[in-house]
Coordinates of C-alpha atoms in Angstrom, one line a residue:
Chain A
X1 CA -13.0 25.7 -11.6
X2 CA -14.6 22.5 -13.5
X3 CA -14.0 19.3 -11.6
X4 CA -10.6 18.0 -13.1
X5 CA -12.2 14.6 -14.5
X6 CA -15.1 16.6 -16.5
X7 CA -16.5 14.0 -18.9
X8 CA -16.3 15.1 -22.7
X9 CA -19.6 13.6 -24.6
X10 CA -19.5 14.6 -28.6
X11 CA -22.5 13.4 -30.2
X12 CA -23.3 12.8 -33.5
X13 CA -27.1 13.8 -33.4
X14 CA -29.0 16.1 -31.3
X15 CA -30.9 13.4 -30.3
X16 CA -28.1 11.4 -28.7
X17 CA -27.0 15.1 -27.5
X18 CA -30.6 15.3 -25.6
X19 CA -30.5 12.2 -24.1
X20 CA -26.9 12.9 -22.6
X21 CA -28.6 15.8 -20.7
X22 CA -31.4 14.5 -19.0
X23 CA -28.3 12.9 -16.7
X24 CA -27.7 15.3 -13.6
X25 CA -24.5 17.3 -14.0
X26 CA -24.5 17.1 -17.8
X27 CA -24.5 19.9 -19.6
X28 CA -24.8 21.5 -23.3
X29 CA -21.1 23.1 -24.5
X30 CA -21.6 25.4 -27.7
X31 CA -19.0 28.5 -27.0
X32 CA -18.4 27.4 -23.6
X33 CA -17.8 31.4 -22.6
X34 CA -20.4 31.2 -19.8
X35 CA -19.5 27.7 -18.8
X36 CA -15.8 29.4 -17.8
X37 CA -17.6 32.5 -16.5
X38 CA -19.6 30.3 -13.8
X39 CA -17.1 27.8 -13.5
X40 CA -19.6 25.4 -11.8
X41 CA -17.7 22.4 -9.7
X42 CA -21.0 20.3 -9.8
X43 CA -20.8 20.0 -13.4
X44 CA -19.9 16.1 -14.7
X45 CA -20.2 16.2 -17.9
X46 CA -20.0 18.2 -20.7
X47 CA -21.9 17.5 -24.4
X48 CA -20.4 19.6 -27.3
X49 CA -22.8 20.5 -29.6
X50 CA -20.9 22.8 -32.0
X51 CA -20.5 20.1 -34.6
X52 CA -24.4 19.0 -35.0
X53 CA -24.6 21.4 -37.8
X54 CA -26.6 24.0 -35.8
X55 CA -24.2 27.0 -37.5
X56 CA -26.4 28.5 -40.0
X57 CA -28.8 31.7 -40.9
X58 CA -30.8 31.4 -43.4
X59 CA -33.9 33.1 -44.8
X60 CA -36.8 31.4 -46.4
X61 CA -39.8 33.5 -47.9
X62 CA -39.3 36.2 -45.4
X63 CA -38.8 33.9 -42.5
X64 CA -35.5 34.5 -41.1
X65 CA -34.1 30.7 -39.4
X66 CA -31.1 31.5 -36.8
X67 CA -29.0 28.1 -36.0
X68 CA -28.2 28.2 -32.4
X69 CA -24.9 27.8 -33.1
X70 CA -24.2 30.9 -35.1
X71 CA -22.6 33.3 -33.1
X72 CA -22.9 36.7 -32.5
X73 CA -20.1 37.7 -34.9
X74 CA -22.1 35.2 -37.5
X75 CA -25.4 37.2 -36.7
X76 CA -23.4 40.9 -37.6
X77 CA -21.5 39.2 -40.3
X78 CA -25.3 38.1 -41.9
X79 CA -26.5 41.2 -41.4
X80 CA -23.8 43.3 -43.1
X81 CA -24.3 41.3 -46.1
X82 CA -27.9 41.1 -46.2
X83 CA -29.2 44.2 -44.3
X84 CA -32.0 41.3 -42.8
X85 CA -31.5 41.9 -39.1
X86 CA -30.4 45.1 -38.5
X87 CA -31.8 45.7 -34.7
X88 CA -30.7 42.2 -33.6
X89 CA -27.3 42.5 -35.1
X90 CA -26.3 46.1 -33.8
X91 CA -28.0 44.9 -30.4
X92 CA -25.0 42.2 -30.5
X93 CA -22.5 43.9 -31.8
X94 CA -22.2 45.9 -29.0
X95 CA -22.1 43.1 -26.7
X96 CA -18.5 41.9 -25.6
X97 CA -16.1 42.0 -27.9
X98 CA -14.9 40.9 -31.2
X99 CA -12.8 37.5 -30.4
X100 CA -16.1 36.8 -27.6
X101 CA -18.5 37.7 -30.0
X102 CA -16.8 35.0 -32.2
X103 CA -17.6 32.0 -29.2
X104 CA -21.0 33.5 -27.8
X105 CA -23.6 31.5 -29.6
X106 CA -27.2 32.7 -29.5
X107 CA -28.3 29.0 -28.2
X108 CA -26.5 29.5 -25.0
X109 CA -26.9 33.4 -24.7
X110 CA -30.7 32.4 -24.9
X111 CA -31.0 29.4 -22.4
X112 CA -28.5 31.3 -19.9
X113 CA -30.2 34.8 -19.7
X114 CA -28.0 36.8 -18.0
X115 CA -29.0 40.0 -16.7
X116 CA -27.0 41.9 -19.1
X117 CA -28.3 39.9 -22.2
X118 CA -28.0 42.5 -25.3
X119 CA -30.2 39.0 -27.1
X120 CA -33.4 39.4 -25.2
X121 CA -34.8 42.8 -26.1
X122 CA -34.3 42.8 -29.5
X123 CA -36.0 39.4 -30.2
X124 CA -39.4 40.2 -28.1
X125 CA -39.5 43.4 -30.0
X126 CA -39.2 41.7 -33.1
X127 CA -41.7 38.7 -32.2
X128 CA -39.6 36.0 -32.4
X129 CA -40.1 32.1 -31.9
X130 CA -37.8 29.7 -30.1
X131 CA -37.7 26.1 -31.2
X132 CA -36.3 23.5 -28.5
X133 CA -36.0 20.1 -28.3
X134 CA -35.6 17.6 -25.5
X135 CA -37.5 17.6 -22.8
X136 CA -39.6 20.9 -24.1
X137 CA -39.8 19.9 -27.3
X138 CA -41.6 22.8 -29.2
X139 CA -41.9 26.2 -31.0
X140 CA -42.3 28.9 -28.5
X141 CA -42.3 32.9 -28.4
X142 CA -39.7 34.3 -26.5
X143 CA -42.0 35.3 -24.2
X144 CA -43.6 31.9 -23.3
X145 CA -40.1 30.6 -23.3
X146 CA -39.3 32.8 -20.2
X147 CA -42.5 32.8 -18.3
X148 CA -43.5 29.7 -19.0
X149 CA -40.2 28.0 -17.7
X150 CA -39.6 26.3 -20.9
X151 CA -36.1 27.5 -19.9
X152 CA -36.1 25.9 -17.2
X153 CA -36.1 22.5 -18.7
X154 CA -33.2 20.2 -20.0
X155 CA -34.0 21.4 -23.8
X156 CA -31.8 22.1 -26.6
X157 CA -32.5 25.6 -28.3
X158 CA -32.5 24.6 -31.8
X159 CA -33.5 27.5 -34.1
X160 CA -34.6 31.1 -33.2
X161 CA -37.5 32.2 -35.9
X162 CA -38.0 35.8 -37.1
X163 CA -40.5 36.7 -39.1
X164 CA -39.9 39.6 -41.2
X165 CA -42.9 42.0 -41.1
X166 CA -43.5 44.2 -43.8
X167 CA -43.2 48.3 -42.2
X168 CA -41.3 47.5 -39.4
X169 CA -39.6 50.1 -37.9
X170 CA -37.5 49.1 -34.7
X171 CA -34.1 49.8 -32.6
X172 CA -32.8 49.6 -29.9
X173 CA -30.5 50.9 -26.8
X174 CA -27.9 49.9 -24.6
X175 CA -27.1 51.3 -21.6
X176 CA -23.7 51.1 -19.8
X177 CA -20.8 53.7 -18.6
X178 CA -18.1 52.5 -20.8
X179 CA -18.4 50.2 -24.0
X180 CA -16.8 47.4 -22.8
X181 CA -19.0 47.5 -19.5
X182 CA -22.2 44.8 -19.2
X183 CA -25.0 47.1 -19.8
X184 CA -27.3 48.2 -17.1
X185 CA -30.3 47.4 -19.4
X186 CA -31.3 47.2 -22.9
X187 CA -34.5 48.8 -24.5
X188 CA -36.0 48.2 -27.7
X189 CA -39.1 49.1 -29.6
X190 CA -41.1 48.4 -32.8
X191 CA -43.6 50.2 -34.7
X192 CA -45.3 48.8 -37.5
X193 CA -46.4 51.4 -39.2
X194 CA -48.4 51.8 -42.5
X195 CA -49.0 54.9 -43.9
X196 CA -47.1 56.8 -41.5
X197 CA -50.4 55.2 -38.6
X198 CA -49.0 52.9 -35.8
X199 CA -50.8 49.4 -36.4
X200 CA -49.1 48.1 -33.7
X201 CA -46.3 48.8 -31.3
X202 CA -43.8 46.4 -29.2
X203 CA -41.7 48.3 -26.3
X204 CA -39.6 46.0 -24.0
X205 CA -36.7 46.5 -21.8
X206 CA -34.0 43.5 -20.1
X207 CA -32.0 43.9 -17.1
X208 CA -34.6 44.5 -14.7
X209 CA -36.1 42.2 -11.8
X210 CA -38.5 40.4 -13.8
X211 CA -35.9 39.7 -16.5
X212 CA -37.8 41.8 -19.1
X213 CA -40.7 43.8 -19.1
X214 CA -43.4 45.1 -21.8
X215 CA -45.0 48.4 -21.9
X216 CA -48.4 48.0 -23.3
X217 CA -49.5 51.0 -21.6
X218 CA -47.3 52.9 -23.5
X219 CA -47.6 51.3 -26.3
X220 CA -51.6 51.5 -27.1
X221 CA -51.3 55.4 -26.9
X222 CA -49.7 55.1 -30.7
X223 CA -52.1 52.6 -32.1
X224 CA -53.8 54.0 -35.0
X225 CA -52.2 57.1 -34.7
X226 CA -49.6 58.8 -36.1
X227 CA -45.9 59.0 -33.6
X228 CA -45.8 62.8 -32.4
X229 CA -43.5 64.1 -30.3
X230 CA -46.5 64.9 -27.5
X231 CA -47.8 61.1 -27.8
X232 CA -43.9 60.2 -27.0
X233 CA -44.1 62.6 -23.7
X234 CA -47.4 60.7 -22.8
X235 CA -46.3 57.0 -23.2
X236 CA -43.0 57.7 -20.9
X237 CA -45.0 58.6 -18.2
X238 CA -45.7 54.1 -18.6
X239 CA -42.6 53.3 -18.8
X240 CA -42.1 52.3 -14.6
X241 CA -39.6 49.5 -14.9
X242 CA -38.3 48.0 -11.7
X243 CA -34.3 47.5 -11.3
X244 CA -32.8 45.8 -8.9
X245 CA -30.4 47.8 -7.2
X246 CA -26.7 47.0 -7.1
X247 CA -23.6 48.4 -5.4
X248 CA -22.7 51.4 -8.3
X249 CA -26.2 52.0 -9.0
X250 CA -29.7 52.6 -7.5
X251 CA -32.9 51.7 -8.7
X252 CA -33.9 54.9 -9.0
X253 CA -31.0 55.9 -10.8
X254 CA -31.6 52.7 -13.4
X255 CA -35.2 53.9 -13.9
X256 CA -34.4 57.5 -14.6
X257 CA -32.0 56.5 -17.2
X258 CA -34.3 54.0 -18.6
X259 CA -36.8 56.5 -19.0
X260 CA -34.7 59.2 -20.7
X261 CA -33.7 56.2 -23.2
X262 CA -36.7 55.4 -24.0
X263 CA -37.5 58.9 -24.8
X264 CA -34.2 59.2 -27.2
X265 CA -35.0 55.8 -29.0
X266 CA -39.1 56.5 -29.8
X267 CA -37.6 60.3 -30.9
X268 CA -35.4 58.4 -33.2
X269 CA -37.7 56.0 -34.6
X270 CA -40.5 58.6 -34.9
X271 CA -38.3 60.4 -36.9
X272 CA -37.6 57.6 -39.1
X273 CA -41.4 57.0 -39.5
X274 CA -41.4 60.5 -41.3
Chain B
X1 CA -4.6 12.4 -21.8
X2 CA -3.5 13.2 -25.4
X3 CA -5.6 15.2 -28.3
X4 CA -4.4 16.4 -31.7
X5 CA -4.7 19.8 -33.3
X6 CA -2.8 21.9 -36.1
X7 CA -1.2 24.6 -34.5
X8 CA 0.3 26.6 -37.1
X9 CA -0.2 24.8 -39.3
X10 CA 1.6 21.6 -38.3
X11 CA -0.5 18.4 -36.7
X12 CA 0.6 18.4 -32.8
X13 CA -0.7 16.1 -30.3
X14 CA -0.8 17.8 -27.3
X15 CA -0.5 16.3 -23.5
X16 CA -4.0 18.3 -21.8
X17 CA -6.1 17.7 -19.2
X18 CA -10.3 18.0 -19.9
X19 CA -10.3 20.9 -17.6
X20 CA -7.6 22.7 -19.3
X21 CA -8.3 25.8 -21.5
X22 CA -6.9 26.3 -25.0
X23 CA -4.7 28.6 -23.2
X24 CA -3.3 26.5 -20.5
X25 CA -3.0 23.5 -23.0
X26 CA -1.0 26.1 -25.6
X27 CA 1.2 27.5 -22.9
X28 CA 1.6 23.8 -21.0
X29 CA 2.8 22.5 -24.5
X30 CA 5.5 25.3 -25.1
X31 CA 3.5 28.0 -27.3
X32 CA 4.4 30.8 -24.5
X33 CA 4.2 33.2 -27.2
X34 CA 0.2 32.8 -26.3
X35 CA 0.7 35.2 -23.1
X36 CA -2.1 35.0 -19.9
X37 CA -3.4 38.6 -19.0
X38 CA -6.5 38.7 -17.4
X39 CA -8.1 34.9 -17.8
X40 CA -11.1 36.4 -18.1
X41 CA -11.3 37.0 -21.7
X42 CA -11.1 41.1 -21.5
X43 CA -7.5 41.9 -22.2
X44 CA -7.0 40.2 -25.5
X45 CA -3.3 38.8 -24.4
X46 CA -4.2 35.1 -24.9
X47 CA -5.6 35.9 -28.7
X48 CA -5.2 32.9 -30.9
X49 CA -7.0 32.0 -34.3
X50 CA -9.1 29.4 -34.1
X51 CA -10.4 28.6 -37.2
X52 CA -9.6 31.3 -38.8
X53 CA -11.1 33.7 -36.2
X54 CA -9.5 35.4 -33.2
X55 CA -10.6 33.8 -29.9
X56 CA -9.6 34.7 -26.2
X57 CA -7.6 31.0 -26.0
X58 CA -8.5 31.8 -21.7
X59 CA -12.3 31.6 -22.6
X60 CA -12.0 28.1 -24.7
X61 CA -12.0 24.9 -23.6
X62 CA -9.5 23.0 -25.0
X63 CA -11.5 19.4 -25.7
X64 CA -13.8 21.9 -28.3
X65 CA -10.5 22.7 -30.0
X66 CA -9.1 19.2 -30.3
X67 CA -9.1 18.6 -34.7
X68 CA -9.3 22.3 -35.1
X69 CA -7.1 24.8 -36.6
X70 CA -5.1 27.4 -34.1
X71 CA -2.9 30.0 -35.3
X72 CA -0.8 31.9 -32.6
X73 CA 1.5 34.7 -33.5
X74 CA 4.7 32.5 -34.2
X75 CA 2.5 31.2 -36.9
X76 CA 2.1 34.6 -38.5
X77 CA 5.9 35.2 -38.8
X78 CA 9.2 34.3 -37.5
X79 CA 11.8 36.7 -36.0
X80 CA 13.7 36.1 -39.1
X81 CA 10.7 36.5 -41.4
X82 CA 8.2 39.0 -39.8
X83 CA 5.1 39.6 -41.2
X84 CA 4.9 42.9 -42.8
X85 CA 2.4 43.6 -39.3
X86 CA 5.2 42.7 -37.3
X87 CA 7.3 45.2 -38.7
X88 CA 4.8 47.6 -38.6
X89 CA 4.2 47.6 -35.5
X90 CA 8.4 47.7 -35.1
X91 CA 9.0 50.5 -37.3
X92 CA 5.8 52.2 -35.1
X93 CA 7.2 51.7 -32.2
X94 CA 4.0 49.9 -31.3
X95 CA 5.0 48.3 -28.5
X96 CA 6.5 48.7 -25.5
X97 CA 6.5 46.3 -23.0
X98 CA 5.6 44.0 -25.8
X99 CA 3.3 41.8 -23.3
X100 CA 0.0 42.7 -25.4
X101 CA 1.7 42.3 -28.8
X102 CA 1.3 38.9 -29.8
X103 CA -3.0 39.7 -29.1
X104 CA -2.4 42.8 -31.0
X105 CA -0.9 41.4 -34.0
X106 CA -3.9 38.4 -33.9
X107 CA -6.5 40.6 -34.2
X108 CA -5.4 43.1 -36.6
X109 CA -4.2 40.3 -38.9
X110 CA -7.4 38.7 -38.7
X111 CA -8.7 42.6 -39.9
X112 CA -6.1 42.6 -42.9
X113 CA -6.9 39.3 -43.6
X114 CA -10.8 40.6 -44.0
X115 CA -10.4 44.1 -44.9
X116 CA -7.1 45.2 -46.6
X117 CA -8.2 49.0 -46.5
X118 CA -9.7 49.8 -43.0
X119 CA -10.4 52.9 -41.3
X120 CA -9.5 54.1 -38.0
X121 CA -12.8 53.2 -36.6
X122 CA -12.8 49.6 -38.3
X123 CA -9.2 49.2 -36.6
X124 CA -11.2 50.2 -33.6
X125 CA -13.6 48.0 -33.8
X126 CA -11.5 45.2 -34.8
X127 CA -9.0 45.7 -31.4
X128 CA -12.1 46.1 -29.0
X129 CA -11.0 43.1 -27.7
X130 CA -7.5 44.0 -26.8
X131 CA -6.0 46.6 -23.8
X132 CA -2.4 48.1 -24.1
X133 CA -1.7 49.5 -20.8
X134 CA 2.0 51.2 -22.5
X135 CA 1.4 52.8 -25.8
X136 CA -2.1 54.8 -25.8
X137 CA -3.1 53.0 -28.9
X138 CA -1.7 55.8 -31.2
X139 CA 0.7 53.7 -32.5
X140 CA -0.7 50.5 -32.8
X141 CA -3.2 52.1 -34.7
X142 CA -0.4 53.9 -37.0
X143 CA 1.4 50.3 -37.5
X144 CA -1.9 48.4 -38.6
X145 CA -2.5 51.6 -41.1
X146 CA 1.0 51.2 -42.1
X147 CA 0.4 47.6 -42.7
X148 CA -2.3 47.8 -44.3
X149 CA -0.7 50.5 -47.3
X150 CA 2.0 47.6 -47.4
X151 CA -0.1 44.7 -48.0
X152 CA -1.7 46.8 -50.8
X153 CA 1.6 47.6 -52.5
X154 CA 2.4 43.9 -52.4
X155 CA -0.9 42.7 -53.9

């Protein structure tokens, strides 16, 4: 439960917003879903960010700008009318459900990380950028972001940045038992590709120990080559993620599974290559 | 403390507390129409339109509501003027117990509101969010069908 005297703080600029949470206990409130989900007794305050105009998606020659306060309905919603962010939007439309989808904003799903993140995968495959403010203050690839602790810091996420890239191909996969379930991992991949050669390839997988992993192994084997169905066989033998184990599942189990998705998706996209 | 908000579509000023959820502030405040299943935002009985799109009222704190437009299902129709989905789902037999109903009717009003012709698998999609633990499904997929070839005829 929150504490029953939880300050409310509603600033008017992200500024005043940042300084509010460099105060111990205070934290950001955008869709509040994981707020409830972690119900956190040492939390004081609480700053609500979803009126500082951070609701927006917009696309500005070829550079796709994600407001971290658009949801994840907002993303699918986008996409549907643009056909812009295809992988990220069918990554998070099969997160949750509709009336969550339409609270989970990609600012918090970002900055909290949870295991089962359907967010993560699809935006280090396609190369995006993170830009934070506060105490970080700063553009960022998703990758630094993680390993470099930026998310770690009292920051605001601000914007997330994709760059369309011109012969793209990329998808991804969920895994879980049911629909509704959190999924056991995600995996996505992305070939850009020009005339039908791999120029350069982007495999990552969340939901494992280290939060996410990248397959470079697996990926040079398609550089400058064209995607066969025997170069696919090869680069699985690379994928070795490492899952922590949990009460309905082994590791073992997770890293089969991974392996045989990884397999499905690169058959997929190789067919869309040709 | 005290906070206003437009539920259906009248200004209220509700008695809440800063830890409260939408839903405990709704149901504190007399709209027990807005039922508590799970309070963990997977059973889709606490459904409410906030801003014009369905929420799980369990998963929302209610300070981020205060100003803001909520819509529960007395706000959709009345028992002496049902919304053609509430007959639907009468005349479907789409309920049972009734407890999941009012979540029901949310989110497949929200669909009609969007989508005046879906298909099965948009009805689906749009009642992901909801469990029925009485009826199967079959029929509250048949009333919000049925709905939807009435709202058509009455465009």
């Amino acid at each position: 439960m929150l504490p029953e005297n939880v300050q409310w703080y509603f600033p008017s600029t992200l500024r005043e917003a940042s300084k509010l949470i460099q105060k111990e206990g205070i934290i950001l409130h955008a869709g509040g879903t994981r707020i409830l989900k972690t119900q956190t007794k040492s939390i004081k305050g609480l700053v609500e960010i979803s009126g500082l105009g951070l609701n927006y998606i917009k696309n500005n020659k070829n550079k796709i700008s994600i407001g971290a306060g658009s949801t994840f309905a907002d993303v699918v919603a986008y996409n549907r009318a643009t056909k812009q962010l295809p992988m990220l939007a069918k990554a998070l439309h099969q997160a949750a459900s509709t009336p969550l989808r339409n609270r989970i904003t990609i600012g918090g799903s970002l900055k909290d990380f949870p295991l089962w993140s359907s967010l993560y995968a699809p935006l280090l495959a396609l190369n995006a950028k993170v830009k934070v403010t506060g105490e970080a203050v700063g553009i960022y690839s998703i990758e630094d972001y993680v390993t470099k602790n930026i998310i770690k810091k009292n920051h605001i996420v601000k914007e997330i940045i994709i760059k369309e890239e011109p012969g793209l191909i990329a998808d991804i996969k969920r895994f879980s038992l049911i629909k509704f379930e959190y999924p056991l991992f995600t995996i996505a991949a992305a070939f850009k590709v020009k005339n039908f050669i791999v120029q350069n390839a982007r495999f990552y997988i969340t939901g494992v120990k280290s939060r996410f992993k990248r397959f470079k192994r697996a990926e040079s084997i398609f550089i400058n080559k064209q995607i066969t169905s025997e170069l696919i066989e090869n680069s699985i033998k690379f994928i070795n993620p490492k899952f922590p184990s949990d009460y309905k599942y082994s590791s073992d189990y997770k890293e089969t599974v991974s392996k045989v998705n990884f397999n499905d998706l690169l058959t997929e996209l190789r067919k869309k290559v040709v | 403390m005290k906070e206003r908000f437009n539920i259906n579509n009248e200004l209220k000023e509700l008695e809440i507390k800063p830890d409260d959820t939408l839903l405990n502030a709704l149901r504190n405040n007399g709209y027990t129409e807005v039922k508590r299943g799970c309070d963990e935002g997977e059973c889709g009985a606490c459904l409410v339109l906030l801003e014009g799109k369905p929420v799980n009222s369990c998963q929302v704190l209610v300070m981020s509501a205060r100003d803001k437009n909520i819509k529960t299902v007395k706000g959709i129709g009345t028992i002496h003027m049902p919304h053609i989905l509430q007959k639907s789902f009468i005349e479907a037999g789409a309920d049972q117990c009734g407890f999941c109903s009012p979540g029901m009717i949310i989110a497949s009003y929200d669909l009609l509101s969007r989508n005046n012709n879906p298909t099965r698998e948009e009805i689906l999609e749009a009642l992901d969010g909801n469990l029925c633990r009485c009826t199967g499904y079959v029929k509250i997929i048949d009333a919000v069908q049925k709905a939807a070839v009435q709202l058509q005829k009455h465009k």
